[in-house]
CSV table of C-alpha atoms in Angstrom, one decimal:
chain,number,residue,atom,x,y,z
R,1,MET,CA,1.3,-27.9,-23.3
R,2,PHE,CA,-0.8,-27.9,-19.7
R,3,PRO,CA,-0.6,-31.7,-18.7
R,4,SER,CA,-3.5,-34.0,-18.7
R,5,ASN,CA,-3.3,-35.6,-15.3
R,6,ASN,CA,-3.5,-39.3,-16.6
R,7,SER,CA,-0.2,-38.2,-19.2
R,8,GLN,CA,1.8,-41.5,-19.7
R,9,ASN,CA,5.2,-39.6,-21.3
R,10,LYS,CA,8.5,-40.6,-20.1
R,11,ARG,CA,9.0,-37.9,-18.6
R,12,LYS,CA,6.7,-36.5,-16.0
R,13,GLU,CA,4.6,-33.1,-16.8
R,14,ILE,CA,3.2,-32.9,-13.3
R,15,TYR,CA,4.9,-33.8,-10.1
R,16,ARG,CA,3.4,-33.3,-6.6
R,17,TYR,CA,4.1,-33.1,-2.9
R,18,ALA,CA,1.4,-33.3,-0.2
R,19,ALA,CA,2.5,-31.6,3.0
R,20,PRO,CA,1.3,-31.8,6.5
R,21,TRP,CA,-0.9,-28.7,6.1
R,22,MET,CA,-2.4,-25.7,4.2
R,23,VAL,CA,-0.2,-24.5,2.3
R,24,TYR,CA,0.0,-20.4,1.3
R,25,ALA,CA,3.3,-19.0,0.4
R,26,MET,CA,5.2,-20.8,-1.2
R,27,ASN,CA,8.4,-19.9,-4.4
R,28,TRP,CA,11.3,-21.6,-6.5
R,29,SER,CA,14.8,-21.5,-5.5
R,30,VAL,CA,16.8,-19.2,-8.2
R,31,ARG,CA,20.3,-21.0,-8.0
R,32,PRO,CA,21.4,-22.8,-11.2
R,33,ASP,CA,22.9,-25.4,-9.3
R,34,LYS,CA,19.5,-26.5,-7.3
R,35,ARG,CA,16.8,-26.9,-10.0
R,36,PHE,CA,13.7,-28.5,-9.1
R,37,ARG,CA,13.6,-26.6,-5.0
R,38,LEU,CA,11.3,-24.8,-4.2
R,39,ALA,CA,10.4,-23.1,-0.2
R,40,LEU,CA,6.9,-23.2,1.4
R,41,GLY,CA,5.1,-21.8,3.8
R,42,SER,CA,2.5,-23.7,6.4
R,43,PHE,CA,-0.8,-21.6,6.9
R,44,VAL,CA,-2.5,-22.6,10.7
R,45,GLU,CA,-4.6,-19.8,12.3
R,46,GLU,CA,-2.3,-20.1,15.2
R,47,TYR,CA,1.2,-18.2,16.3
R,48,ASN,CA,3.3,-21.8,15.5
R,49,ASN,CA,3.9,-22.2,11.9
R,50,LYS,CA,6.0,-23.5,9.6
R,51,VAL,CA,8.9,-23.3,6.2
R,52,GLN,CA,10.2,-26.3,4.7
R,53,ILE,CA,12.3,-26.7,1.7
R,54,ILE,CA,11.9,-29.3,-0.7
R,55,SER,CA,13.4,-30.7,-4.1
R,56,LEU,CA,12.2,-33.3,-6.7
R,57,ASP,CA,14.7,-36.1,-6.8
R,58,GLU,CA,14.7,-36.4,-10.7
R,59,ASP,CA,15.9,-40.2,-10.0
R,60,THR,CA,12.4,-41.4,-8.0
R,61,SER,CA,10.6,-38.1,-9.5
R,62,GLU,CA,9.6,-37.4,-5.6
R,63,PHE,CA,9.8,-34.5,-3.7
R,64,ILE,CA,12.2,-34.6,-0.5
R,65,SER,CA,11.9,-32.6,2.4
R,66,ARG,CA,15.5,-30.9,3.0
R,67,SER,CA,15.0,-28.6,5.6
R,68,ILE,CA,12.2,-27.6,8.3
R,69,PHE,CA,11.5,-24.9,10.3
R,70,ASP,CA,9.5,-23.2,12.5
R,71,HIS,CA,8.3,-20.0,11.6
R,72,PRO,CA,5.8,-17.4,14.2
R,73,TYR,CA,2.6,-16.8,12.1
R,74,PRO,CA,2.2,-18.5,8.8
R,75,THR,CA,4.3,-16.6,5.9
R,76,THR,CA,2.8,-13.9,3.4
R,77,LYS,CA,5.3,-14.5,1.1
R,78,ILE,CA,8.2,-16.4,0.6
R,79,MET,CA,11.6,-15.5,-1.9
R,80,TRP,CA,14.7,-17.5,-2.3
R,81,ILE,CA,17.6,-14.8,-2.9
R,82,PRO,CA,17.4,-14.0,-6.8
R,83,ASP,CA,21.2,-15.1,-7.2
R,84,THR,CA,20.9,-16.4,-11.3
R,85,LYS,CA,24.8,-17.2,-11.0
R,86,GLY,CA,24.7,-19.0,-7.5
R,87,THR,CA,27.5,-17.1,-6.6
R,88,LEU,CA,25.7,-15.5,-3.5
R,89,PRO,CA,25.0,-17.4,0.1
R,90,ASP,CA,21.8,-19.0,-0.4
R,91,LEU,CA,19.7,-17.1,1.1
R,92,LEU,CA,15.7,-17.6,1.9
R,93,ALA,CA,13.5,-14.5,2.9
R,94,THR,CA,10.0,-14.3,4.5
R,95,SER,CA,7.7,-11.8,4.9
R,96,GLY,CA,5.1,-12.4,8.5
R,97,ASP,CA,4.9,-10.3,11.4
R,98,TYR,CA,8.6,-8.6,9.9
R,99,LEU,CA,11.3,-9.6,7.4
R,100,ARG,CA,13.7,-12.8,8.1
R,101,ILE,CA,16.8,-13.4,6.2
R,102,TRP,CA,17.6,-17.1,6.3
R,103,GLN,CA,20.6,-19.2,5.4
R,104,THR,CA,20.0,-22.3,4.1
R,105,SER,CA,22.5,-25.6,3.8
R,106,ASP,CA,23.2,-28.8,3.7
R,107,ASN,CA,23.3,-28.7,8.4
R,108,GLY,CA,19.8,-27.6,7.7
R,109,THR,CA,18.4,-24.3,7.8
R,110,ARG,CA,19.1,-21.0,10.1
R,111,LEU,CA,17.8,-17.1,10.5
R,112,GLU,CA,20.6,-15.0,9.6
R,113,CYS,CA,18.6,-11.0,10.6
R,114,LEU,CA,15.4,-10.2,12.2
R,115,LEU,CA,14.5,-6.8,10.1
R,116,ASN,CA,12.1,-4.7,13.0
R,117,ASN,CA,11.4,-1.1,11.4
R,118,ASN,CA,8.9,-0.2,14.4
R,119,LYS,CA,11.2,-0.2,16.8
R,120,ASN,CA,9.4,2.6,19.3
R,121,SER,CA,6.4,0.1,19.7
R,122,ASP,CA,5.0,-2.7,21.5
R,123,PHE,CA,2.8,-3.8,18.5
R,124,CYS,CA,4.6,-4.6,15.3
R,125,ALA,CA,2.5,-3.8,12.2
R,126,PRO,CA,2.2,-7.1,9.9
R,127,LEU,CA,3.9,-7.5,6.9
R,128,THR,CA,2.0,-8.2,3.4
R,129,SER,CA,4.8,-9.0,1.0
R,130,PHE,CA,8.0,-7.7,0.0
R,131,ASP,CA,10.3,-8.1,-3.3
R,132,TRP,CA,13.6,-8.8,-3.0
R,133,ASN,CA,15.5,-6.7,-6.1
R,134,GLU,CA,17.4,-8.5,-9.0
R,135,ILE,CA,19.8,-6.2,-9.8
R,136,ASP,CA,20.8,-5.8,-6.6
R,137,PRO,CA,20.6,-8.1,-4.2
R,138,ASN,CA,21.2,-6.1,-1.5
R,139,LEU,CA,17.2,-4.4,-2.0
R,140,ILE,CA,14.3,-5.8,-0.4
R,141,GLY,CA,11.3,-3.7,-0.2
R,142,THR,CA,8.4,-4.3,2.1
R,143,SER,CA,4.9,-3.0,2.4
R,144,SER,CA,2.4,-2.9,6.1
R,145,ILE,CA,-1.1,-2.9,6.7
R,146,ASP,CA,0.0,0.3,8.3
R,147,THR,CA,0.2,2.2,5.0
R,148,THR,CA,4.0,1.5,4.5
R,149,CYS,CA,6.6,0.7,2.7
R,150,THR,CA,10.1,0.0,3.8
R,151,ILE,CA,13.4,0.0,2.1
R,152,TRP,CA,15.7,-2.6,3.5
R,153,GLY,CA,19.4,-2.2,3.0
R,154,LEU,CA,20.8,-6.0,3.3
R,155,GLU,CA,25.0,-6.7,3.9
R,156,THR,CA,25.1,-9.9,2.5
R,157,GLY,CA,28.5,-10.3,2.9
R,158,GLN,CA,29.3,-10.7,-1.4
R,159,ALA,CA,31.5,-13.6,-1.2
R,160,ILE,CA,30.6,-16.9,-0.2
R,161,GLY,CA,32.9,-18.6,2.8
R,162,ARG,CA,32.4,-15.1,4.4
R,163,THR,CA,31.4,-15.1,8.1
R,164,ASN,CA,30.5,-11.9,8.6
R,165,PRO,CA,26.2,-12.1,9.8
R,166,ILE,CA,24.1,-10.8,7.4
R,167,ASN,CA,22.0,-7.9,8.6
R,168,GLY,CA,20.4,-5.1,7.0
R,169,ASN,CA,19.5,-1.4,7.6
R,170,VAL,CA,16.5,1.2,7.0
R,171,ARG,CA,17.5,2.5,3.4
R,172,THR,CA,13.8,4.6,3.3
R,173,GLN,CA,10.3,4.4,4.9
R,174,LEU,CA,7.2,6.0,2.9
R,175,ILE,CA,3.8,6.1,3.6
R,176,ALA,CA,2.7,4.6,0.2
R,177,HIS,CA,-0.8,4.5,0.3
R,178,ASP,CA,-4.3,6.0,2.2
R,179,LYS,CA,-4.9,2.4,3.7
R,180,GLU,CA,-3.4,-0.8,4.0
R,181,VAL,CA,-0.2,-1.8,2.2
R,182,TYR,CA,-0.7,-4.7,0.4
R,183,ASP,CA,1.7,-5.4,-2.6
R,184,ILE,CA,5.5,-4.1,-3.4
R,185,ALA,CA,7.4,-5.5,-6.4
R,186,PHE,CA,10.2,-3.6,-8.1
R,187,SER,CA,10.3,-2.7,-11.8
R,188,ARG,CA,12.7,-3.6,-14.1
R,189,GLY,CA,12.2,-0.2,-15.4
R,190,GLY,CA,14.9,3.0,-15.3
R,191,GLY,CA,18.0,0.3,-14.5
R,192,GLY,CA,16.2,-1.3,-12.2
R,193,ARG,CA,17.3,-0.4,-8.9
R,194,ASP,CA,14.9,2.3,-8.2
R,195,MET,CA,11.4,2.0,-9.4
R,196,PHE,CA,8.8,0.1,-7.7
R,197,ALA,CA,4.9,0.4,-7.5
R,198,SER,CA,2.2,-1.1,-4.6
R,199,VAL,CA,-0.9,-1.5,-4.1
R,200,GLY,CA,-2.8,-1.4,-1.2
R,201,ALA,CA,-6.8,-1.0,0.4
R,202,ASP,CA,-7.2,2.0,-1.5
R,203,GLY,CA,-7.9,0.2,-4.6
R,204,SER,CA,-4.7,2.4,-6.1
R,205,VAL,CA,-1.5,1.5,-7.9
R,206,ARG,CA,1.2,3.8,-7.4
R,207,MET,CA,4.9,4.0,-8.9
R,208,PHE,CA,7.5,5.8,-6.9
R,209,ASP,CA,11.3,6.3,-7.7
R,210,LEU,CA,13.5,6.1,-4.8
R,211,ARG,CA,15.8,8.7,-6.6
R,212,HIS,CA,12.4,10.8,-6.0
R,213,LEU,CA,10.7,10.2,-3.4
R,214,GLU,CA,9.1,13.7,-2.8
R,215,HIS,CA,6.0,12.5,-5.2
R,216,SER,CA,4.5,8.9,-6.7
R,217,THR,CA,2.6,8.4,-9.7
R,218,ILE,CA,-1.2,6.5,-9.6
R,219,ILE,CA,-0.9,4.2,-12.2
R,220,TYR,CA,-4.5,2.9,-11.6
R,221,GLU,CA,-7.3,3.3,-9.6
R,222,ASP,CA,-10.1,0.7,-8.9
R,223,PRO,CA,-13.6,2.6,-10.1
R,224,GLN,CA,-15.0,0.9,-6.9
R,225,HIS,CA,-12.3,1.6,-5.1
R,226,HIS,CA,-12.4,-2.3,-4.0
R,227,SER,CA,-9.1,-2.8,-2.0
R,228,LEU,CA,-6.3,-4.2,-5.3
R,229,LEU,CA,-4.5,-7.4,-3.6
R,230,ARG,CA,-1.4,-8.2,-5.9
R,231,LEU,CA,0.1,-6.4,-8.7
R,232,ALA,CA,3.0,-8.1,-10.2
R,233,TRP,CA,5.4,-6.6,-13.4
R,234,ASN,CA,5.9,-7.9,-16.7
R,235,LYS,CA,9.9,-9.7,-16.7
R,236,GLN,CA,11.0,-8.8,-19.9
R,237,ASP,CA,8.8,-5.5,-20.8
R,238,PRO,CA,8.9,-2.9,-17.8
R,239,ASN,CA,5.6,-1.0,-19.1
R,240,TYR,CA,3.2,-3.6,-18.5
R,241,LEU,CA,1.8,-4.8,-14.9
R,242,SER,CA,-0.8,-6.6,-13.9
R,243,THR,CA,-2.9,-6.4,-10.9
R,244,PHE,CA,-6.3,-7.9,-9.4
R,245,ALA,CA,-9.1,-6.4,-6.6
R,246,ILE,CA,-10.3,-8.7,-4.3
R,247,ASP,CA,-13.0,-11.0,-4.5
R,248,SER,CA,-12.3,-9.8,-8.7
R,249,THR,CA,-12.9,-12.6,-10.9
R,250,GLU,CA,-11.1,-10.1,-13.6
R,251,ILE,CA,-7.1,-9.4,-14.1
R,252,ILE,CA,-6.4,-6.1,-15.3
R,253,ILE,CA,-3.2,-5.2,-17.1
R,254,LEU,CA,-1.9,-2.0,-17.3
R,255,ASP,CA,0.8,0.4,-19.3
R,256,VAL,CA,2.3,2.6,-17.1
R,257,ARG,CA,2.5,5.2,-20.5
R,258,ILE,CA,-0.8,5.2,-20.4
R,259,PRO,CA,-2.2,6.1,-17.1
R,260,CYS,CA,-5.2,4.6,-15.4
R,261,THR,CA,-6.5,3.3,-18.6
R,262,PRO,CA,-6.1,-1.2,-18.4
R,263,VAL,CA,-4.8,-2.4,-21.9
R,264,ALA,CA,-6.3,-5.8,-20.8
R,265,ARG,CA,-8.5,-7.3,-19.1
R,266,LEU,CA,-8.5,-11.0,-18.7
R,267,ASN,CA,-11.7,-12.6,-17.4
R,268,ASN,CA,-12.1,-16.1,-18.1
R,269,HIS,CA,-12.1,-17.3,-13.7
R,270,ARG,CA,-15.5,-18.1,-12.8
R,271,ALA,CA,-14.0,-17.4,-8.8
R,272,GLY,CA,-12.1,-14.6,-7.4
R,273,VAL,CA,-8.4,-14.3,-8.5
R,274,ASN,CA,-5.6,-15.1,-5.9
R,275,GLY,CA,-3.0,-15.3,-7.9
R,276,VAL,CA,-0.6,-14.0,-11.1
R,277,ALA,CA,2.9,-14.5,-12.4
R,278,TRP,CA,4.1,-13.2,-15.8
R,279,ALA,CA,6.7,-15.6,-17.6
R,280,PRO,CA,10.5,-15.1,-17.4
R,281,HIS,CA,11.3,-15.1,-20.5
R,282,SER,CA,8.8,-13.9,-23.1
R,283,PRO,CA,7.0,-10.3,-22.9
R,284,CYS,CA,3.5,-11.6,-23.8
R,285,HIS,CA,2.4,-14.7,-21.4
R,286,ILE,CA,1.0,-14.0,-18.0
R,287,CYS,CA,-0.2,-17.3,-15.8
R,288,THR,CA,-3.1,-16.5,-13.5
R,289,ALA,CA,-4.8,-19.2,-10.6
R,290,SER,CA,-8.3,-18.8,-8.8
R,291,ASP,CA,-10.5,-20.0,-5.9
R,292,ASP,CA,-12.3,-21.9,-9.1
R,293,ARG,CA,-9.4,-24.7,-9.4
R,294,GLN,CA,-8.0,-23.4,-12.8
R,295,ALA,CA,-4.7,-22.2,-14.1
R,296,LEU,CA,-5.5,-20.5,-17.3
R,297,ILE,CA,-2.1,-19.0,-19.1
R,298,TRP,CA,-2.7,-16.3,-21.0
R,299,ASP,CA,-1.0,-14.9,-24.7
R,300,ILE,CA,-1.6,-11.2,-24.5
R,301,GLN,CA,0.3,-9.8,-27.5
R,302,GLN,CA,-2.8,-8.4,-29.6
R,303,MET,CA,-3.7,-5.8,-27.2
R,304,PRO,CA,-4.6,-3.3,-27.0
R,305,LYS,CA,-7.7,-5.7,-29.1
R,306,ALA,CA,-9.3,-7.9,-26.8
R,307,ILE,CA,-7.8,-11.1,-25.6
R,308,GLU,CA,-10.9,-13.4,-25.2
R,309,ASP,CA,-9.5,-16.7,-24.1
R,310,PRO,CA,-6.9,-18.4,-22.8
R,311,ILE,CA,-4.0,-20.2,-24.7
R,312,LEU,CA,-3.9,-23.3,-21.9
R,313,ALA,CA,-6.0,-24.2,-19.3
R,314,TYR,CA,-5.8,-26.3,-15.7
R,315,THR,CA,-7.6,-27.7,-13.3
R,316,ALA,CA,-6.3,-28.2,-9.9
R,317,ASP,CA,-8.1,-30.3,-7.2
R,318,GLY,CA,-8.6,-27.6,-5.2
R,319,GLU,CA,-8.6,-23.8,-5.3
R,320,ILE,CA,-5.5,-22.5,-6.1
R,321,ASN,CA,-4.0,-19.7,-3.4
R,322,GLN,CA,-0.5,-19.8,-5.0
R,323,VAL,CA,0.8,-20.0,-8.8
R,324,GLN,CA,5.0,-19.2,-9.3
R,325,TRP,CA,6.6,-19.8,-12.5
R,326,SER,CA,9.9,-20.9,-12.4
R,327,THR,CA,12.5,-18.0,-13.6
R,328,THR,CA,15.3,-20.6,-14.3
R,329,GLN,CA,13.5,-23.3,-15.7
R,330,PRO,CA,10.6,-21.2,-17.8
R,331,ASP,CA,8.6,-24.4,-18.9
R,332,TRP,CA,8.0,-25.1,-15.1
R,333,ILE,CA,5.1,-23.5,-13.0
R,334,ALA,CA,4.3,-24.2,-9.8
R,335,ILE,CA,0.3,-24.0,-7.9
R,336,CYS,CA,-0.7,-24.7,-4.4
R,337,PHE,CA,-4.2,-26.0,-3.1
R,338,ASN,CA,-5.1,-26.6,0.0
R,339,ASN,CA,-2.3,-29.0,1.4
R,340,PHE,CA,-0.5,-29.9,-1.9
R,341,LEU,CA,2.4,-28.4,-4.2
R,342,GLU,CA,2.2,-29.8,-8.0
R,343,ILE,CA,4.6,-28.3,-10.8
R,344,LEU,CA,3.2,-28.2,-14.3
R,345,ARG,CA,5.4,-28.5,-16.9
R,346,VAL,CA,4.3,-26.0,-19.8
């Protein structure tokens, strides 16, 4: 159940953190021993930006700042290493001008490596997004405004306690779209290592297989060729993914077995959609967030019959620009608006 702002339950249903700046990028830590830990990035329109790591003190119900560090330009995305067992180094990745890998500890956070794929140029092509492969945490894929996607191989010095520096090398770089690429996401299909999709300013969703990069599959094209901003794979059923176009109030659900024909359209938002997050534990629930200040949870199990209304709605105190559903605590969703982060119990 989405919380009401005035719920008087013994256990709070909603926690809020006020950052000292506008928040944009944000994500949950995955490690089981770091419950309620998140990283958030500032959105300040200048070179100097910040990333902050916070965690909830469950005794006092307050968020505590664990680490704060400088970041050039705003982060376009933040992800923690997808380490559900807590056995790998405690790493965080950010995208902006470049892909950076950070290691965090009780002593603070330090930059492990900066991955730059334009060695021959004086100019960098900013990264719009990236995805960290859940099956093989040594793979990270980035998307760029230069029309390419790059798959990086990381050497993370598997065992904890190893002092080897972490570094990365380009596994492959490919021209993915005719225009800027805005998002990339690995699929859990086909073993979970080799397949990924991307979206971009040419209005298409394209699917790739690292084993057969000579061709890609167009899964969907926006009828008006509007830019597609984000895509997200269903966490339980790798046949389904979602996307939305720039300034659109509608989220499109696609089935890769039926290319170019949406199996559902979710259109209760009253302003542009900014984010989607699938439930980690259920194949039929998805959360969407928008400039209309609403986070909506939908049950899509009756597809392809039309899905008229969400099953839950939460109204925030500002335009929601980010939503993330916790993998390790699937009854919690995080949203960002203005300079606030809120976590909501669902």
